[in-house]
């Protein structure tokens, strides 16, 4: 479960990065194909290798029917690995993810479709001097007509309706909300793990309460339901529209 949880957290960071690139560098986002796949492969291999410490420091005890620290391991070593695991596999990617999604949220929520393109950009679109601007604009165009005249080449753009832009922004906002819910589901479990290292007595009292433990476990496994919900409502829907 350590590997799957870590893999889930880092995959959400990849998705947040893709949303960030789509907002900040739309042209580069359109050209990305192999990079996300390569990132997922590297993340999967890294998570498996990094979590191998569990096999050396933890053993299953039949009497308690649970996995406990191996007594042969030097005391304190397991705690160091646990803290490193929480920092590398949860705190760092989650912090970066919050920053990226926060930036995307402010960009999408703050820019209405009617104000997305100003007068200067409309003027730039009237000439064939800015390929980057035309590619940026292509995501919200129905078609483009090129006319020849004595003054040169003139391009006429038909902008898609606000409904299209609103739907596109809605997908961004919905993705960020699902990402936030996933993070909320994962945080209590990580907080209890960290509390168990710093204040073992307090953690024992909390774990003895079956209601709290059951609620934390329910949230922990709910994060994987968020993954499935995101795939069904965002990834597959977006692919179907292309």
CSV table of C-alpha atoms in Angstrom, one decimal:
chain,number,residue,atom,x,y,z
A,1,UNK,CA,0.0,0.0,0.0
A,2,UNK,CA,3.0,2.3,0.6
A,3,UNK,CA,3.9,2.0,-3.1
A,4,UNK,CA,0.4,2.5,-4.5
A,5,UNK,CA,-0.2,5.5,-2.2
A,6,UNK,CA,3.1,7.2,-3.1
A,7,UNK,CA,2.5,6.4,-6.8
A,8,UNK,CA,-0.9,8.0,-6.6
A,9,UNK,CA,0.4,11.2,-4.9
A,10,UNK,CA,3.2,11.7,-7.5
A,11,UNK,CA,0.8,10.9,-10.4
A,12,UNK,CA,-1.4,13.7,-9.1
A,13,UNK,CA,1.6,16.0,-9.2
A,14,UNK,CA,2.2,15.1,-12.8
A,15,UNK,CA,-1.5,16.0,-13.6
A,16,UNK,CA,-1.1,19.3,-11.8
A,17,UNK,CA,2.1,20.0,-13.8
A,18,UNK,CA,0.2,19.3,-17.0
A,19,UNK,CA,-2.6,21.7,-16.0
A,20,UNK,CA,0.0,24.3,-15.2
A,21,UNK,CA,1.8,23.9,-18.5
A,22,UNK,CA,-1.6,24.1,-20.3
A,23,UNK,CA,-2.3,27.5,-18.8
A,24,UNK,CA,1.2,28.9,-18.8
A,25,UNK,CA,2.6,27.4,-22.1
A,26,UNK,CA,-0.3,26.2,-24.2
A,27,UNK,CA,1.9,25.6,-27.3
A,28,UNK,CA,4.3,23.4,-25.4
A,29,UNK,CA,1.3,21.6,-23.8
A,30,UNK,CA,0.0,20.6,-27.3
A,31,UNK,CA,3.4,19.2,-28.2
A,32,UNK,CA,3.8,17.1,-25.1
A,33,UNK,CA,3.3,13.4,-25.7
A,34,UNK,CA,6.2,11.2,-24.6
A,35,UNK,CA,7.2,13.3,-21.6
A,36,UNK,CA,4.2,12.5,-19.4
A,37,UNK,CA,4.5,8.8,-20.2
A,38,UNK,CA,8.2,8.8,-19.4
A,39,UNK,CA,7.5,10.7,-16.1
A,40,UNK,CA,5.0,8.1,-15.0
A,41,UNK,CA,7.5,5.2,-15.8
A,42,UNK,CA,10.2,7.0,-13.8
A,43,UNK,CA,7.8,7.7,-10.9
A,44,UNK,CA,6.7,4.0,-10.8
A,45,UNK,CA,10.2,2.6,-10.7
A,46,UNK,CA,11.4,5.2,-8.2
A,47,UNK,CA,8.5,4.5,-5.8
A,48,UNK,CA,9.1,0.7,-5.9
A,49,UNK,CA,12.9,1.2,-5.2
A,50,UNK,CA,12.4,3.8,-2.5
A,51,UNK,CA,9.8,1.7,-0.6
A,52,UNK,CA,12.1,-1.3,-0.5
A,53,UNK,CA,13.2,-0.2,3.0
A,54,UNK,CA,9.9,-1.7,4.4
A,55,UNK,CA,11.1,-5.2,3.5
A,56,UNK,CA,14.2,-4.8,5.7
A,57,UNK,CA,12.8,-2.9,8.7
A,58,UNK,CA,9.3,-4.4,9.1
A,59,UNK,CA,8.1,-8.0,9.7
A,60,UNK,CA,4.8,-9.7,10.1
A,61,UNK,CA,3.9,-10.9,13.6
A,62,UNK,CA,1.3,-13.7,13.7
A,63,UNK,CA,0.4,-13.1,17.3
A,64,UNK,CA,-0.7,-9.5,16.7
A,65,UNK,CA,-1.7,-10.2,13.1
A,66,UNK,CA,0.1,-7.0,12.1
A,67,UNK,CA,3.3,-5.7,10.7
A,68,UNK,CA,5.7,-4.4,13.4
A,69,UNK,CA,9.2,-3.0,13.5
A,70,UNK,CA,11.9,-5.7,13.2
A,71,UNK,CA,13.7,-6.0,16.5
A,72,UNK,CA,17.0,-6.8,14.8
A,73,UNK,CA,17.1,-3.4,13.2
A,74,UNK,CA,18.9,-0.6,15.2
A,75,UNK,CA,16.3,1.4,17.2
A,76,UNK,CA,15.4,4.7,15.5
A,77,UNK,CA,16.4,3.6,12.0
A,78,UNK,CA,12.8,2.7,11.1
A,79,UNK,CA,11.6,6.1,12.3
A,80,UNK,CA,14.2,7.9,10.1
A,81,UNK,CA,12.9,5.9,7.1
A,82,UNK,CA,9.3,6.6,8.0
A,83,UNK,CA,9.9,10.4,8.2
A,84,UNK,CA,11.9,10.4,5.0
A,85,UNK,CA,9.0,8.4,3.3
A,86,UNK,CA,6.4,11.0,4.5
A,87,UNK,CA,8.5,13.9,3.4
A,88,UNK,CA,9.5,12.5,-0.1
A,89,UNK,CA,6.3,10.7,-0.9
A,90,UNK,CA,3.7,13.1,0.5
A,91,UNK,CA,4.9,16.5,1.8
A,92,UNK,CA,7.1,17.5,-1.1
A,93,UNK,CA,4.8,16.5,-4.0
A,94,UNK,CA,1.7,17.7,-2.2
A,95,UNK,CA,3.2,21.2,-1.5
A,96,UNK,CA,4.3,21.6,-5.1
A,97,UNK,CA,0.9,20.4,-6.2
A,98,UNK,CA,-0.9,22.9,-4.1
A,99,UNK,CA,1.2,25.7,-5.6
A,100,UNK,CA,0.6,24.6,-9.2
A,101,UNK,CA,-3.2,24.0,-8.7
A,102,UNK,CA,-3.5,27.3,-6.9
A,103,UNK,CA,-1.9,29.2,-9.8
A,104,UNK,CA,-4.1,27.4,-12.3
A,105,UNK,CA,-7.2,28.1,-10.2
A,106,UNK,CA,-6.4,31.8,-10.0
A,107,UNK,CA,-5.7,32.0,-13.7
A,108,UNK,CA,-8.8,30.2,-14.8
A,109,UNK,CA,-11.2,31.8,-12.2
A,110,UNK,CA,-9.8,35.3,-12.6
A,111,UNK,CA,-9.9,35.4,-16.4
A,112,UNK,CA,-13.4,35.4,-17.9
A,113,UNK,CA,-13.9,34.2,-21.5
A,114,UNK,CA,-15.0,37.7,-22.6
A,115,UNK,CA,-11.7,39.2,-21.3
A,116,UNK,CA,-9.4,36.5,-22.4
A,117,UNK,CA,-8.2,38.4,-25.5
A,118,UNK,CA,-7.6,42.1,-25.5
A,119,UNK,CA,-7.3,44.7,-28.2
A,120,UNK,CA,-3.6,44.3,-28.7
A,121,UNK,CA,-4.0,40.5,-29.2
A,122,UNK,CA,-6.8,41.1,-31.7
A,123,UNK,CA,-4.5,43.5,-33.6
A,124,UNK,CA,-1.7,40.9,-33.6
A,125,UNK,CA,-4.1,38.3,-35.0
A,126,UNK,CA,-4.8,40.5,-38.1
A,127,UNK,CA,-1.4,39.8,-39.5
A,128,UNK,CA,0.7,36.7,-40.3
A,129,UNK,CA,3.5,37.8,-38.0
A,130,UNK,CA,2.8,35.8,-34.8
A,131,UNK,CA,2.6,32.1,-35.3
A,132,UNK,CA,2.6,31.5,-31.5
A,133,UNK,CA,-0.4,33.8,-31.1
A,134,UNK,CA,-2.4,32.0,-33.8
A,135,UNK,CA,-1.7,28.6,-32.3
A,136,UNK,CA,-2.8,29.9,-28.9
A,137,UNK,CA,-5.9,31.2,-30.5
A,138,UNK,CA,-6.6,27.9,-32.3
A,139,UNK,CA,-8.0,26.3,-29.2
A,140,UNK,CA,-11.0,28.7,-29.2
A,141,UNK,CA,-11.6,29.0,-32.9
A,142,UNK,CA,-14.3,27.4,-35.1
A,143,UNK,CA,-12.5,28.2,-38.3
A,144,UNK,CA,-10.2,30.8,-39.9
A,145,UNK,CA,-10.5,32.5,-43.3
A,146,UNK,CA,-7.6,33.9,-45.2
A,147,UNK,CA,-8.2,36.8,-47.6
A,148,UNK,CA,-5.8,38.3,-50.1
A,149,UNK,CA,-5.9,42.0,-50.8
A,150,UNK,CA,-3.6,44.8,-52.0
A,151,UNK,CA,-2.6,45.5,-48.4
A,152,UNK,CA,-1.4,41.9,-47.9
A,153,UNK,CA,-2.9,38.9,-46.3
A,154,UNK,CA,-5.7,39.3,-43.9
A,155,UNK,CA,-7.0,36.7,-41.5
A,156,UNK,CA,-10.5,36.6,-40.2
A,157,UNK,CA,-11.1,34.6,-37.1
A,158,UNK,CA,-14.5,33.3,-35.8
A,159,UNK,CA,-14.3,33.0,-32.1
A,160,UNK,CA,-16.2,30.1,-30.4
A,161,UNK,CA,-19.0,30.9,-28.1
A,162,UNK,CA,-18.6,31.6,-24.4
A,163,UNK,CA,-20.2,28.2,-23.7
A,164,UNK,CA,-17.1,26.5,-25.1
A,165,UNK,CA,-14.7,28.5,-23.0
A,166,UNK,CA,-16.9,28.1,-19.9
A,167,UNK,CA,-16.9,24.3,-20.4
A,168,UNK,CA,-13.1,24.3,-20.8
A,169,UNK,CA,-12.7,26.3,-17.6
A,170,UNK,CA,-15.2,24.1,-15.8
A,171,UNK,CA,-13.0,21.1,-16.6
A,172,UNK,CA,-10.0,22.8,-15.1
A,173,UNK,CA,-11.9,23.8,-11.9
A,174,UNK,CA,-13.4,20.3,-11.6
A,175,UNK,CA,-10.0,18.7,-11.9
A,176,UNK,CA,-8.6,21.0,-9.2
A,177,UNK,CA,-11.5,20.2,-6.9
A,178,UNK,CA,-11.1,16.4,-7.3
A,179,UNK,CA,-7.3,16.9,-6.7
A,180,UNK,CA,-8.1,18.8,-3.5
A,181,UNK,CA,-10.5,16.1,-2.3
A,182,UNK,CA,-7.9,13.4,-3.0
A,183,UNK,CA,-5.3,15.4,-0.9
A,184,UNK,CA,-7.8,15.7,2.0
A,185,UNK,CA,-8.4,12.0,1.9
A,186,UNK,CA,-4.7,11.2,2.1
A,187,UNK,CA,-3.7,13.8,4.7
A,188,UNK,CA,-5.2,12.2,8.0
A,189,UNK,CA,-3.4,8.9,7.4
A,190,UNK,CA,-0.1,10.7,6.9
A,191,UNK,CA,-0.7,12.9,9.9
A,192,UNK,CA,-1.3,9.9,12.2
A,193,UNK,CA,1.8,8.2,10.9
A,194,UNK,CA,3.9,11.3,11.7
A,195,UNK,CA,2.2,11.6,15.1
A,196,UNK,CA,3.0,8.0,15.8
A,197,UNK,CA,6.7,8.8,15.4
A,198,UNK,CA,6.8,12.1,17.3
A,199,UNK,CA,4.2,11.4,20.0
A,200,UNK,CA,3.7,7.6,20.3
A,201,UNK,CA,1.5,7.9,23.4
A,202,UNK,CA,-1.0,10.2,21.7
A,203,UNK,CA,-1.0,8.1,18.6
A,204,UNK,CA,-1.8,5.0,20.7
A,205,UNK,CA,-4.8,6.7,22.2
A,206,UNK,CA,-6.1,7.7,18.8
A,207,UNK,CA,-5.5,4.3,17.3
A,208,UNK,CA,-7.4,2.7,20.2
A,209,UNK,CA,-10.5,4.6,19.2
A,210,UNK,CA,-12.0,2.4,16.5
A,211,UNK,CA,-14.2,5.3,15.2
A,212,UNK,CA,-11.2,7.5,14.5
A,213,UNK,CA,-9.1,4.7,13.1
A,214,UNK,CA,-12.0,3.5,10.9
A,215,UNK,CA,-12.7,7.0,9.6
A,216,UNK,CA,-9.0,7.6,8.8
A,217,UNK,CA,-8.8,4.3,6.9
A,218,UNK,CA,-12.0,5.1,5.0
A,219,UNK,CA,-10.5,8.4,3.9
A,220,UNK,CA,-7.2,6.7,3.0
A,221,UNK,CA,-8.9,4.2,0.6
A,222,UNK,CA,-11.2,6.8,-0.7
A,223,UNK,CA,-8.3,8.5,-2.4
A,224,UNK,CA,-8.2,5.7,-4.9
A,225,UNK,CA,-11.9,6.3,-5.6
A,226,UNK,CA,-11.0,9.9,-6.5
A,227,UNK,CA,-8.5,8.5,-9.0
A,228,UNK,CA,-11.2,6.5,-10.7
A,229,UNK,CA,-13.6,9.4,-10.6
A,230,UNK,CA,-11.0,11.7,-12.2
A,231,UNK,CA,-10.3,9.2,-15.0
A,232,UNK,CA,-14.0,8.8,-15.8
A,233,UNK,CA,-15.0,12.5,-15.6
A,234,UNK,CA,-11.9,14.2,-17.0
A,235,UNK,CA,-9.4,12.0,-18.9
A,236,UNK,CA,-11.9,9.9,-20.8
A,237,UNK,CA,-14.3,12.8,-21.4
A,238,UNK,CA,-11.4,15.0,-22.8
A,239,UNK,CA,-10.2,12.1,-25.0
A,240,UNK,CA,-13.7,11.6,-26.4
A,241,UNK,CA,-14.0,15.3,-27.4
A,242,UNK,CA,-10.8,15.2,-29.4
